Amino acid sequence: GKILLNHSVPRFFKNYQRRKFPMETYIAALDQGTTTSRAILFNSRGEIVSKAQYPFRQIFPQPGWVEHDPMEIWATTVRALSEAVDAAHIDPKAIAGVGITNQRETAILWDRRTGQPVYNAIVWQCRRTAEICDRLKADGLGETVTEKTGLLIDAYFSGTKLKWIMDHVPGVRQRAERGELCAGTVDSWLIWNLTGGKAHVTDYSNASRTMLFNIYTLQWDPALCAALDIPMDLLPEPKSNSEVYGHLASGLPGLEDLAGIPVCGSAGDQQSALFGQACFTPGQAKNTYGTGCFTLMNVGDTPVRSRSGLVTSVGWQVAGKTVYALEGSVFNAGSTIQWLRDELGLIQSAPECDRLAESVPDSGGVVVVPAFTGLGAPYWDMYARGTIVGLTRGSTKAHIARAVLECIAYQTADLVRVMNADAPCPLTELRVDGGASVSDILMQIQADLLRLPVDRPTQVETTAFGAAALAGLAVGVWNGFDELAALRRSQCVFRPQREEEACLADLARWHRAVERSRSWIENNV
């Protein structure tokens, strides 16, 4: 079962620290996710001082299409940062820097002069560019893309999204070719706005998720940009993950008191979580249970090419040293719980899913495959669709709720299985974070399926803390990886309880259900 670890600090010691160090230093982290924009202030001990978050609209113009309004992303980010600073009751001058972490493959094009987007952001979940990907594969580009970028050709990545906007929004390609536009992922969009348009940059981790970036040379690849008809002048300048990119501009509405603070750390959300989990040693791995599920392993300073459907990305570059990560991506995890709540109306809140799941001993044979936007690793099937199998007259919403939690754990088990096949050494534990990691029942199911310890930290805001840590390293709040690793504490370790034979039978049933979801279009049902 789970082991609870108590790392509480006596109140008198905390008070003594506050008296001894009256001039505390803070780092602000902007965690711009798929459904909310968040801001968190951390002190030098890695503790949360304050936070604020705001949701924004999810736009679904057609089945399989997902968009966001970039101006809503910016407005909710500003509002969250302003409120987090106000709630902390600190002198803004005590904020040493701002770090950014973001939904990674979401693509935005905007006017270089006015800052106005030319179209909505096309979200990483969006499948509209599947046909473009099919053409690229038919043209024989698959091996070239994998060899240079570490990725597979898939609508998940942002390169084809930029191409779609230029090909389908009237006048955009002409404006792009005249040099009037900027392109980037959400990190670039935020940094550009925060610096008043002075810095058009991206970090290596986000760049490595575009299908346009050579992870060996750490530069945009001219041949891949040409293959996707993307003018290279559009693209941001790639930078390391921990350096000063620019400073908050003066006169930003709501952020006037923060002018001049350096923007000095950036990483895509999953690499940021890997960093925030202190996975600094090759072989260490984490899984983030967010909208999707993302398992990443630190593989050191040499990229590992997957033979099993995983991808390789830049994890981070700090102080000139580049670390690579092996990654498996699941498109729908926490979003499946949202679907149960918002679309089916079977639950009123996410905790209710846990309560229902705990009310039954198992799912009663029900299996949910949440392929709402296709299947990610290790299947990479853009055309798979969501499926529920095993329903009987006796199936209840409690069985479906449990099946929803189980499908999240099954997908992660698939990732760990193939990661063990690819990696130089097998995993010995899995560090976890993200919204759904607070679910004890889900974490126990996960430990049972993996036959490994599942380690949940006291500080579950590891994605935001990763961005804060990168920013803090850039400005000297922390002095190295050992100091950051010492800040991590385990809150709970879940160990396998259930018999392995029963778990293997459940996984076999899951794989049969996955095949049903993948044959949906083939059978025209």
Coordinates of C-alpha atoms in Angstrom, one line a residue:
G1 CA 0.0 0.0 0.0
K2 CA 1.0 3.6 0.5
I3 CA 3.6 4.9 2.9
L4 CA 3.0 8.4 4.3
L5 CA 6.1 10.4 5.0
N6 CA 5.9 13.3 7.4
H7 CA 8.3 16.1 6.6
S8 CA 6.6 18.8 8.6
V9 CA 8.7 21.6 10.0
P10 CA 8.0 22.8 13.6
R11 CA 6.3 26.1 13.7
F12 CA 9.0 27.6 16.0
F13 CA 11.7 26.8 13.4
K14 CA 9.7 28.4 10.5
N15 CA 9.3 31.5 12.7
Y16 CA 13.0 31.5 13.5
Q17 CA 13.8 31.3 9.7
R18 CA 11.5 34.3 9.0
R19 CA 13.3 36.3 11.7
K20 CA 16.7 35.3 10.5
F21 CA 16.0 36.0 6.8
P22 CA 13.6 39.0 6.7
M23 CA 14.5 39.8 3.1
E24 CA 13.1 36.7 1.4
T25 CA 13.6 36.2 -2.3
Y26 CA 10.8 34.8 -4.6
I27 CA 10.4 33.4 -8.0
A28 CA 7.2 33.7 -10.0
A29 CA 6.2 30.7 -12.2
L30 CA 3.7 31.0 -14.9
D31 CA 2.1 27.6 -15.6
Q32 CA 0.1 28.0 -18.8
G33 CA -1.8 24.8 -19.3
T34 CA -4.4 23.4 -21.6
T35 CA -7.4 24.4 -19.6
T36 CA -6.1 27.0 -17.1
S37 CA -3.5 29.8 -16.8
R38 CA -1.8 29.7 -13.4
A39 CA 0.7 31.7 -11.5
I40 CA 2.6 30.5 -8.4
L41 CA 5.1 32.3 -6.2
F42 CA 7.8 30.2 -4.6
N43 CA 10.2 31.2 -1.9
S44 CA 13.8 30.1 -1.8
R45 CA 12.9 27.0 0.1
G46 CA 10.7 25.9 -2.7
E47 CA 7.5 26.5 -0.8
I48 CA 4.4 28.0 -2.3
V49 CA 3.7 31.5 -1.0
S50 CA 0.6 32.2 -3.1
K51 CA -1.1 31.2 -6.3
A52 CA -4.0 32.0 -8.6
Q53 CA -5.5 30.4 -11.7
Y54 CA -8.1 31.1 -14.3
P55 CA -9.7 28.8 -16.8
F56 CA -10.3 29.8 -20.4
R57 CA -12.5 28.6 -23.2
Q58 CA -12.0 25.3 -25.0
I59 CA -13.1 25.8 -28.6
F60 CA -14.2 22.8 -30.7
P61 CA -15.1 24.1 -34.3
Q62 CA -15.4 20.6 -35.7
P63 CA -15.0 17.0 -34.4
G64 CA -11.4 16.4 -33.6
W65 CA -10.5 20.1 -33.8
V66 CA -9.4 22.0 -30.7
E67 CA -8.6 25.7 -30.4
H68 CA -7.8 28.4 -27.9
D69 CA -8.0 32.2 -28.1
P70 CA -4.4 33.5 -27.7
M71 CA -5.7 36.7 -26.2
E72 CA -7.6 34.8 -23.5
I73 CA -4.4 32.9 -22.8
W74 CA -2.5 36.2 -22.3
A75 CA -5.3 37.9 -20.3
T76 CA -5.8 35.0 -17.9
T77 CA -2.0 34.7 -17.4
V78 CA -1.7 38.4 -16.6
R79 CA -4.7 38.2 -14.2
A80 CA -3.3 35.1 -12.4
L81 CA 0.2 36.7 -12.0
S82 CA -1.3 40.0 -10.7
E83 CA -3.5 38.2 -8.2
A84 CA -0.7 35.8 -7.0
V85 CA 1.6 38.8 -6.3
D86 CA -1.2 40.7 -4.5
A87 CA -2.1 37.6 -2.4
A88 CA 1.6 37.2 -1.3
H89 CA 1.7 40.6 0.3
I90 CA 5.3 41.1 -0.6
D91 CA 7.4 43.9 -2.2
P92 CA 7.4 43.1 -5.9
K93 CA 11.1 44.0 -5.9
A94 CA 11.7 40.8 -3.9
I95 CA 10.7 38.8 -7.0
A96 CA 14.1 37.8 -8.6
G97 CA 12.7 36.4 -11.8
V98 CA 9.9 34.8 -13.8
G99 CA 9.8 31.3 -15.1
I100 CA 7.4 30.0 -17.7
T101 CA 6.1 26.5 -18.4
N102 CA 3.4 25.8 -21.0
Q103 CA 1.3 23.5 -23.0
R104 CA 3.9 22.6 -25.6
E105 CA 2.8 21.9 -29.1
T106 CA 0.0 24.5 -29.3
A107 CA 0.8 26.8 -32.2
I108 CA 0.2 30.6 -32.6
L109 CA 0.8 33.1 -35.4
W110 CA 0.6 36.8 -34.6
D111 CA 1.3 40.2 -36.1
R112 CA 4.9 41.4 -35.4
R113 CA 3.8 45.0 -35.1
T114 CA 0.4 44.9 -33.4
G115 CA 0.6 41.7 -31.5
Q116 CA -2.7 40.5 -32.8
P117 CA -3.1 36.8 -33.5
V118 CA -4.1 36.0 -37.1
Y119 CA -6.1 33.0 -36.0
N120 CA -6.9 31.0 -32.9
A121 CA -4.2 28.9 -31.3
I122 CA -4.3 25.3 -32.7
V123 CA -4.0 23.1 -29.6
W124 CA -1.7 20.1 -29.2
Q125 CA -4.8 17.8 -29.0
C126 CA -6.1 19.0 -32.4
R127 CA -6.2 16.4 -35.2
R128 CA -7.0 18.6 -38.2
T129 CA -3.6 18.2 -39.8
A130 CA -3.7 14.4 -40.0
E131 CA -3.9 14.5 -43.8
I132 CA -0.9 16.8 -44.0
C133 CA 1.0 14.2 -41.9
D134 CA -0.2 11.4 -44.2
R135 CA 1.2 13.3 -47.2
L136 CA 4.5 13.9 -45.5
K137 CA 4.8 10.1 -44.7
A138 CA 3.9 9.3 -48.3
D139 CA 6.7 11.6 -49.4
G140 CA 9.1 9.5 -47.5
L141 CA 9.9 12.1 -44.8
G142 CA 9.3 9.8 -41.8
E143 CA 12.9 8.6 -41.4
T144 CA 14.3 12.1 -41.9
V145 CA 12.0 13.6 -39.2
T146 CA 12.9 10.9 -36.7
E147 CA 16.6 11.1 -37.4
K148 CA 16.8 14.9 -37.0
T149 CA 14.1 15.7 -34.5
G150 CA 13.6 12.5 -32.4
L151 CA 9.9 12.7 -33.2
L152 CA 7.4 10.8 -35.4
I153 CA 5.3 12.5 -38.0
D154 CA 2.0 13.2 -36.2
A155 CA -0.6 15.9 -36.0
Y156 CA 0.3 16.2 -32.3
F157 CA 3.4 18.3 -33.1
S158 CA 3.2 22.0 -34.0
G159 CA 4.9 22.3 -37.4
T160 CA 1.9 21.1 -39.3
K161 CA -0.4 23.4 -37.3
L162 CA 1.6 26.4 -38.5
K163 CA 1.4 25.2 -42.0
W164 CA -2.3 24.7 -41.8
I165 CA -2.9 28.3 -40.6
M166 CA -0.8 29.7 -43.4
D167 CA -2.5 27.5 -46.0
H168 CA -6.1 28.1 -44.8
V169 CA -6.4 31.6 -43.4
P170 CA -6.7 34.2 -46.2
G171 CA -3.6 36.4 -46.6
V172 CA -1.6 34.9 -43.8
R173 CA 1.0 33.1 -46.1
Q174 CA 1.6 36.4 -48.0
R175 CA 2.0 38.3 -44.7
A176 CA 4.4 35.7 -43.4
E177 CA 6.6 35.8 -46.5
R178 CA 6.8 39.6 -46.2
G179 CA 8.1 39.2 -42.6
E180 CA 5.1 40.8 -40.9
L181 CA 4.3 37.8 -38.6
C182 CA 5.8 35.9 -35.7
A183 CA 5.2 32.2 -35.0
G184 CA 5.7 30.1 -32.0
T185 CA 4.4 28.0 -29.2
V186 CA 2.8 29.3 -26.1
D187 CA 6.2 30.0 -24.4
S188 CA 7.1 32.3 -27.3
W189 CA 3.7 34.1 -27.2
L190 CA 4.0 34.8 -23.4
I191 CA 7.6 35.9 -23.5
W192 CA 6.9 38.2 -26.5
N193 CA 4.0 39.8 -24.6
L194 CA 5.8 40.0 -21.3
T195 CA 8.8 41.8 -22.8
G196 CA 6.6 44.2 -24.8
G197 CA 7.5 42.5 -28.1
K198 CA 11.3 42.8 -27.6
A199 CA 12.1 39.1 -27.2
H200 CA 10.9 36.6 -29.8
V201 CA 12.5 33.5 -28.4
T202 CA 11.8 29.9 -27.5
D203 CA 13.6 27.4 -25.3
Y204 CA 15.2 24.2 -26.6
S205 CA 12.6 21.9 -24.9
N206 CA 9.7 23.6 -26.6
A207 CA 11.5 23.9 -29.9
S208 CA 12.2 20.2 -29.9
R209 CA 8.4 19.5 -30.0
T210 CA 7.7 21.3 -33.3
M211 CA 9.0 18.7 -35.9
L212 CA 11.2 21.5 -37.3
F213 CA 14.1 21.5 -34.8
N214 CA 17.3 19.5 -35.0
I215 CA 18.0 18.2 -31.5
Y216 CA 21.6 17.5 -32.3
T217 CA 22.6 20.9 -33.7
L218 CA 20.0 22.8 -31.5
Q219 CA 18.9 24.8 -34.5
W220 CA 15.9 25.1 -36.8
D221 CA 16.3 22.7 -39.7
P222 CA 16.1 24.4 -43.1
A223 CA 15.1 21.2 -45.0
L224 CA 12.2 20.4 -42.6
C225 CA 11.0 24.0 -42.7
A226 CA 11.1 23.9 -46.5
A227 CA 9.2 20.6 -46.5
L228 CA 6.4 22.2 -44.5
D229 CA 6.5 25.5 -46.4
I230 CA 7.3 27.5 -43.2
P231 CA 9.5 30.6 -43.7
M232 CA 12.3 30.4 -41.1
D233 CA 12.1 34.2 -40.4
L234 CA 8.8 33.5 -38.7
L235 CA 10.4 31.3 -36.0
P236 CA 11.7 32.4 -32.6
E237 CA 15.4 32.3 -31.7
P238 CA 16.1 29.0 -29.7
K239 CA 17.7 29.6 -26.3
S240 CA 18.7 27.5 -23.3
N241 CA 16.2 26.8 -20.5
S242 CA 17.9 29.0 -17.9
E243 CA 19.0 32.4 -19.0
V244 CA 17.6 36.0 -19.1
Y245 CA 15.5 36.3 -22.2
G246 CA 14.3 39.8 -21.5
H247 CA 12.6 41.9 -18.8
L248 CA 8.9 42.6 -18.0
A249 CA 8.0 45.7 -20.0
S250 CA 6.8 48.8 -18.3
G251 CA 3.1 49.7 -18.7
L252 CA 1.7 46.2 -18.9
P253 CA -1.8 46.6 -17.6
G254 CA -2.1 44.8 -14.2
L255 CA 1.7 44.2 -14.0
E256 CA 3.0 47.8 -13.7
D257 CA 4.7 47.1 -10.4
L258 CA 6.7 44.2 -11.9
A259 CA 8.4 46.1 -14.7
G260 CA 12.1 45.3 -15.1
I261 CA 11.9 41.8 -13.5
P262 CA 13.8 39.3 -15.7
V263 CA 12.1 36.6 -17.6
C264 CA 14.8 34.0 -17.1
G265 CA 13.5 30.4 -17.3
S266 CA 11.3 28.4 -19.7
A267 CA 10.5 24.8 -20.4
G268 CA 7.6 22.8 -21.9
D269 CA 5.3 21.5 -19.2
Q270 CA 6.5 17.9 -19.3
Q271 CA 10.2 18.7 -19.3
S272 CA 9.6 21.3 -16.5
A273 CA 7.9 18.6 -14.4
L274 CA 10.9 16.2 -15.0
F275 CA 13.1 19.0 -13.8
G276 CA 10.8 19.9 -10.9
Q277 CA 10.8 16.3 -9.8
A278 CA 14.6 16.5 -9.5
C279 CA 15.1 13.7 -12.1
F280 CA 18.6 14.9 -12.6
T281 CA 20.2 11.5 -13.0
P282 CA 19.9 9.3 -16.1
G283 CA 17.3 6.6 -15.6
Q284 CA 15.1 8.7 -13.3
A285 CA 11.5 9.1 -14.6
K286 CA 8.3 10.8 -13.8
N287 CA 4.7 10.7 -15.0
T288 CA 2.4 13.7 -15.0
Y289 CA -1.4 13.1 -14.8
G290 CA -2.8 16.2 -16.4
T291 CA -5.1 16.7 -19.3
G292 CA -3.0 14.0 -20.9
C293 CA -0.4 11.7 -19.4
F294 CA 3.3 12.1 -20.0
T295 CA 6.0 9.8 -18.9
L296 CA 9.5 11.1 -19.3
M297 CA 12.9 9.6 -18.5
N298 CA 16.2 11.4 -18.2
V299 CA 18.6 9.6 -20.6
G300 CA 21.6 11.9 -20.1
D301 CA 23.6 13.9 -22.7
T302 CA 23.1 11.5 -25.6
P303 CA 19.7 11.1 -27.3
V304 CA 18.2 7.6 -27.2
R305 CA 16.3 6.5 -30.3
S306 CA 13.2 4.6 -29.5
R307 CA 12.3 1.3 -31.2
S308 CA 8.9 1.2 -29.6
G309 CA 6.9 4.3 -30.5
L310 CA 8.4 6.7 -28.0
V311 CA 9.9 10.1 -28.9
T312 CA 13.1 11.8 -27.9
S313 CA 13.2 15.5 -27.0
V314 CA 15.5 18.0 -25.4
G315 CA 14.9 17.8 -21.6
W316 CA 16.8 21.0 -20.8
Q317 CA 20.0 22.9 -21.3
V318 CA 21.5 24.5 -18.2
A319 CA 24.9 26.1 -18.0
G320 CA 25.8 24.8 -21.5
K321 CA 25.0 21.1 -20.7
T322 CA 22.1 19.5 -22.7
V323 CA 20.1 16.7 -21.2
Y324 CA 17.7 14.6 -23.3
A325 CA 14.5 12.9 -22.4
L326 CA 12.7 9.8 -23.7
E327 CA 9.0 10.4 -23.7
G328 CA 5.7 8.7 -24.1
S329 CA 2.6 10.9 -24.5
V330 CA -1.0 9.9 -23.8
F331 CA -3.5 12.4 -25.2
N332 CA -6.4 11.9 -22.9
A333 CA -6.1 11.3 -19.1
G334 CA -7.5 13.9 -16.8
S335 CA -9.6 15.1 -19.7
T336 CA -11.4 11.7 -19.5
I337 CA -12.6 12.6 -16.0
Q338 CA -13.7 16.0 -17.4
W339 CA -15.6 14.2 -20.1
L340 CA -17.4 12.1 -17.5
R341 CA -18.3 15.3 -15.6
D342 CA -19.0 17.8 -18.4
E343 CA -20.3 15.8 -21.4
L344 CA -21.9 12.7 -19.7
G345 CA -22.9 14.4 -16.5
L346 CA -22.3 11.2 -14.4
I347 CA -20.3 13.1 -11.8
Q348 CA -20.4 16.7 -10.4
S349 CA -16.7 16.9 -9.5
A350 CA -13.4 15.1 -10.0
P351 CA -13.3 13.8 -6.4
E352 CA -16.7 12.2 -7.0
C353 CA -15.1 10.0 -9.6
D354 CA -12.8 8.6 -6.8
R355 CA -15.7 8.0 -4.5
L356 CA -17.7 6.2 -7.1
A357 CA -14.7 4.1 -8.1
E358 CA -14.0 3.1 -4.5
S359 CA -17.6 2.0 -4.1
V360 CA -17.1 -1.1 -6.3
P361 CA -14.4 -3.7 -6.1
D362 CA -13.6 -3.6 -9.9
S363 CA -15.0 -2.2 -13.1
G364 CA -17.3 -5.2 -13.7
G365 CA -15.5 -5.9 -17.0
V366 CA -16.1 -2.3 -18.4
V367 CA -13.1 -0.9 -20.2
V368 CA -12.9 2.8 -21.5
V369 CA -10.5 3.7 -24.2
P370 CA -10.3 7.5 -24.2
A371 CA -9.2 7.9 -27.8
F372 CA -11.2 11.1 -28.2
T373 CA -8.4 12.7 -30.3
G374 CA -6.7 9.5 -31.4
L375 CA -4.1 7.5 -29.6
G376 CA -0.6 8.7 -28.7
A377 CA 2.4 6.5 -27.7
P378 CA 3.1 3.7 -28.3
Y379 CA 0.3 3.4 -30.9
W380 CA 0.3 6.7 -32.7
D381 CA -3.0 6.2 -34.4
M382 CA -4.5 9.5 -35.5
Y383 CA -7.8 7.8 -36.5
A384 CA -8.6 5.8 -33.4
R385 CA -11.7 6.9 -31.5
G386 CA -13.1 6.6 -28.0
T387 CA -14.7 3.3 -27.1
I388 CA -16.5 1.7 -24.1
V389 CA -16.6 -2.1 -24.2
G390 CA -17.8 -4.7 -21.7
L391 CA -21.1 -3.1 -20.8
T392 CA -23.8 -5.3 -19.4
R393 CA -27.3 -4.6 -18.0
G394 CA -25.6 -4.6 -14.5
S395 CA -23.1 -1.9 -15.4
T396 CA -23.4 1.2 -13.3
K397 CA -21.9 4.7 -13.3
A398 CA -19.6 3.5 -10.5
H399 CA -18.2 0.8 -12.8
I400 CA -17.7 3.4 -15.6
A401 CA -16.0 5.8 -13.1
R402 CA -13.6 3.0 -12.0
A403 CA -13.0 2.1 -15.7
V404 CA -12.1 5.8 -16.4
L405 CA -9.5 5.8 -13.6
E406 CA -8.2 2.4 -14.8
C407 CA -7.8 3.6 -18.4
I408 CA -5.5 6.3 -17.2
A409 CA -3.3 3.8 -15.4
Y410 CA -3.4 1.3 -18.3
Q411 CA -2.1 4.0 -20.7
T412 CA 0.7 4.8 -18.4
A413 CA 1.5 1.1 -18.0
D414 CA 1.8 0.9 -21.8
L415 CA 4.3 3.8 -21.8
V416 CA 6.5 2.3 -19.0
R417 CA 6.5 -1.1 -20.7
V418 CA 8.0 0.2 -23.9
M419 CA 10.2 2.7 -22.1
N420 CA 11.8 -0.2 -20.3
A421 CA 12.4 -1.8 -23.7
D422 CA 14.1 1.3 -25.1
A423 CA 16.0 2.7 -22.1
P424 CA 19.6 1.7 -21.1
C425 CA 18.3 0.6 -17.7
P426 CA 14.8 -0.2 -16.5
L427 CA 12.7 2.0 -14.2
T428 CA 12.9 1.2 -10.5
E429 CA 10.3 3.7 -9.4
L430 CA 7.9 6.3 -10.9
R431 CA 7.7 9.8 -9.6
V432 CA 4.2 11.3 -10.1
D433 CA 2.6 14.7 -10.2
G434 CA -0.3 16.5 -11.9
G435 CA -3.9 17.0 -10.9
A436 CA -5.0 13.4 -10.9
S437 CA -2.0 12.2 -8.9
V438 CA -3.9 13.3 -5.8
S439 CA -6.2 10.3 -6.3
D440 CA -5.0 7.6 -3.9
I441 CA -7.1 4.9 -5.7
L442 CA -5.6 5.8 -9.1
M443 CA -2.0 5.8 -7.7
Q444 CA -2.6 2.4 -6.1
I445 CA -4.0 1.0 -9.3
Q446 CA -0.9 2.4 -11.0
A447 CA 1.5 0.8 -8.6
D448 CA -0.3 -2.6 -9.0
L449 CA -0.1 -2.5 -12.8
L450 CA 3.5 -1.4 -12.9
R451 CA 4.8 -3.6 -10.1
L452 CA 6.8 -0.6 -9.0
P453 CA 6.8 2.0 -6.3
V454 CA 4.9 5.1 -7.2
D455 CA 6.3 8.2 -5.4
R456 CA 4.1 11.2 -4.9
P457 CA 5.9 14.3 -3.6
T458 CA 4.7 16.7 -0.9
Q459 CA 5.0 19.5 -3.5
V460 CA 2.7 18.3 -6.3
E461 CA 3.1 21.6 -8.2
T462 CA 6.2 20.1 -9.8
T463 CA 5.6 21.5 -13.3
A464 CA 5.4 25.1 -12.0
F465 CA 8.4 24.5 -9.6
G466 CA 10.5 23.2 -12.5
A467 CA 10.0 26.6 -14.3
A468 CA 10.7 28.4 -11.0
A469 CA 13.9 26.3 -10.5
L470 CA 15.2 27.1 -14.0
A471 CA 14.6 30.8 -13.5
G472 CA 16.1 30.7 -10.0
L473 CA 19.3 29.1 -11.3
A474 CA 19.6 31.8 -13.9
V475 CA 19.6 34.6 -11.2
G476 CA 21.3 32.8 -8.4
V477 CA 18.4 32.0 -6.1
W478 CA 19.7 28.4 -6.1
N479 CA 23.2 27.4 -6.8
G480 CA 23.0 24.0 -8.4
F481 CA 21.1 20.7 -8.9
D482 CA 22.1 19.3 -5.5
E483 CA 20.5 22.2 -3.7
L484 CA 17.3 21.8 -5.8
A485 CA 17.2 18.0 -5.2
A486 CA 17.3 18.6 -1.5
L487 CA 14.1 20.5 -1.7
R488 CA 12.1 17.5 -2.9
R489 CA 10.2 15.5 -0.3
S490 CA 8.1 12.3 -0.8
Q491 CA 4.6 12.6 0.7
C492 CA 3.4 9.1 -0.1
V493 CA 4.9 6.0 -1.8
F494 CA 2.4 3.5 -3.2
R495 CA 3.6 -0.1 -3.5
P496 CA 2.0 -3.0 -5.4
Q497 CA -0.7 -4.9 -3.4
R498 CA -2.8 -6.8 -5.9
E499 CA -1.7 -10.1 -7.3
E500 CA 0.3 -9.8 -10.5
E501 CA -1.7 -12.4 -12.4
A502 CA -4.9 -10.4 -11.9
C503 CA -3.2 -7.3 -13.2
L504 CA -1.9 -9.0 -16.3
A505 CA -5.4 -10.2 -17.1
D506 CA -6.7 -6.7 -16.8
L507 CA -4.0 -5.4 -19.1
A508 CA -4.8 -8.1 -21.7
R509 CA -8.5 -7.0 -21.6
W510 CA -7.3 -3.4 -22.0
H511 CA -5.2 -4.3 -25.1
R512 CA -8.2 -6.0 -26.7
A513 CA -10.3 -2.9 -26.1
V514 CA -7.6 -0.7 -27.7
E515 CA -7.8 -2.8 -30.8
R516 CA -11.6 -2.2 -31.0
S517 CA -11.0 1.6 -30.8
R518 CA -8.4 1.3 -33.6
S519 CA -10.6 -0.6 -35.9
W520 CA -13.5 1.9 -35.6
I521 CA -12.9 3.6 -39.0
E522 CA -11.7 0.4 -40.8
N523 CA -15.0 -1.2 -40.0
N524 CA -17.0 1.9 -40.8
V525 CA -19.0 1.6 -37.5

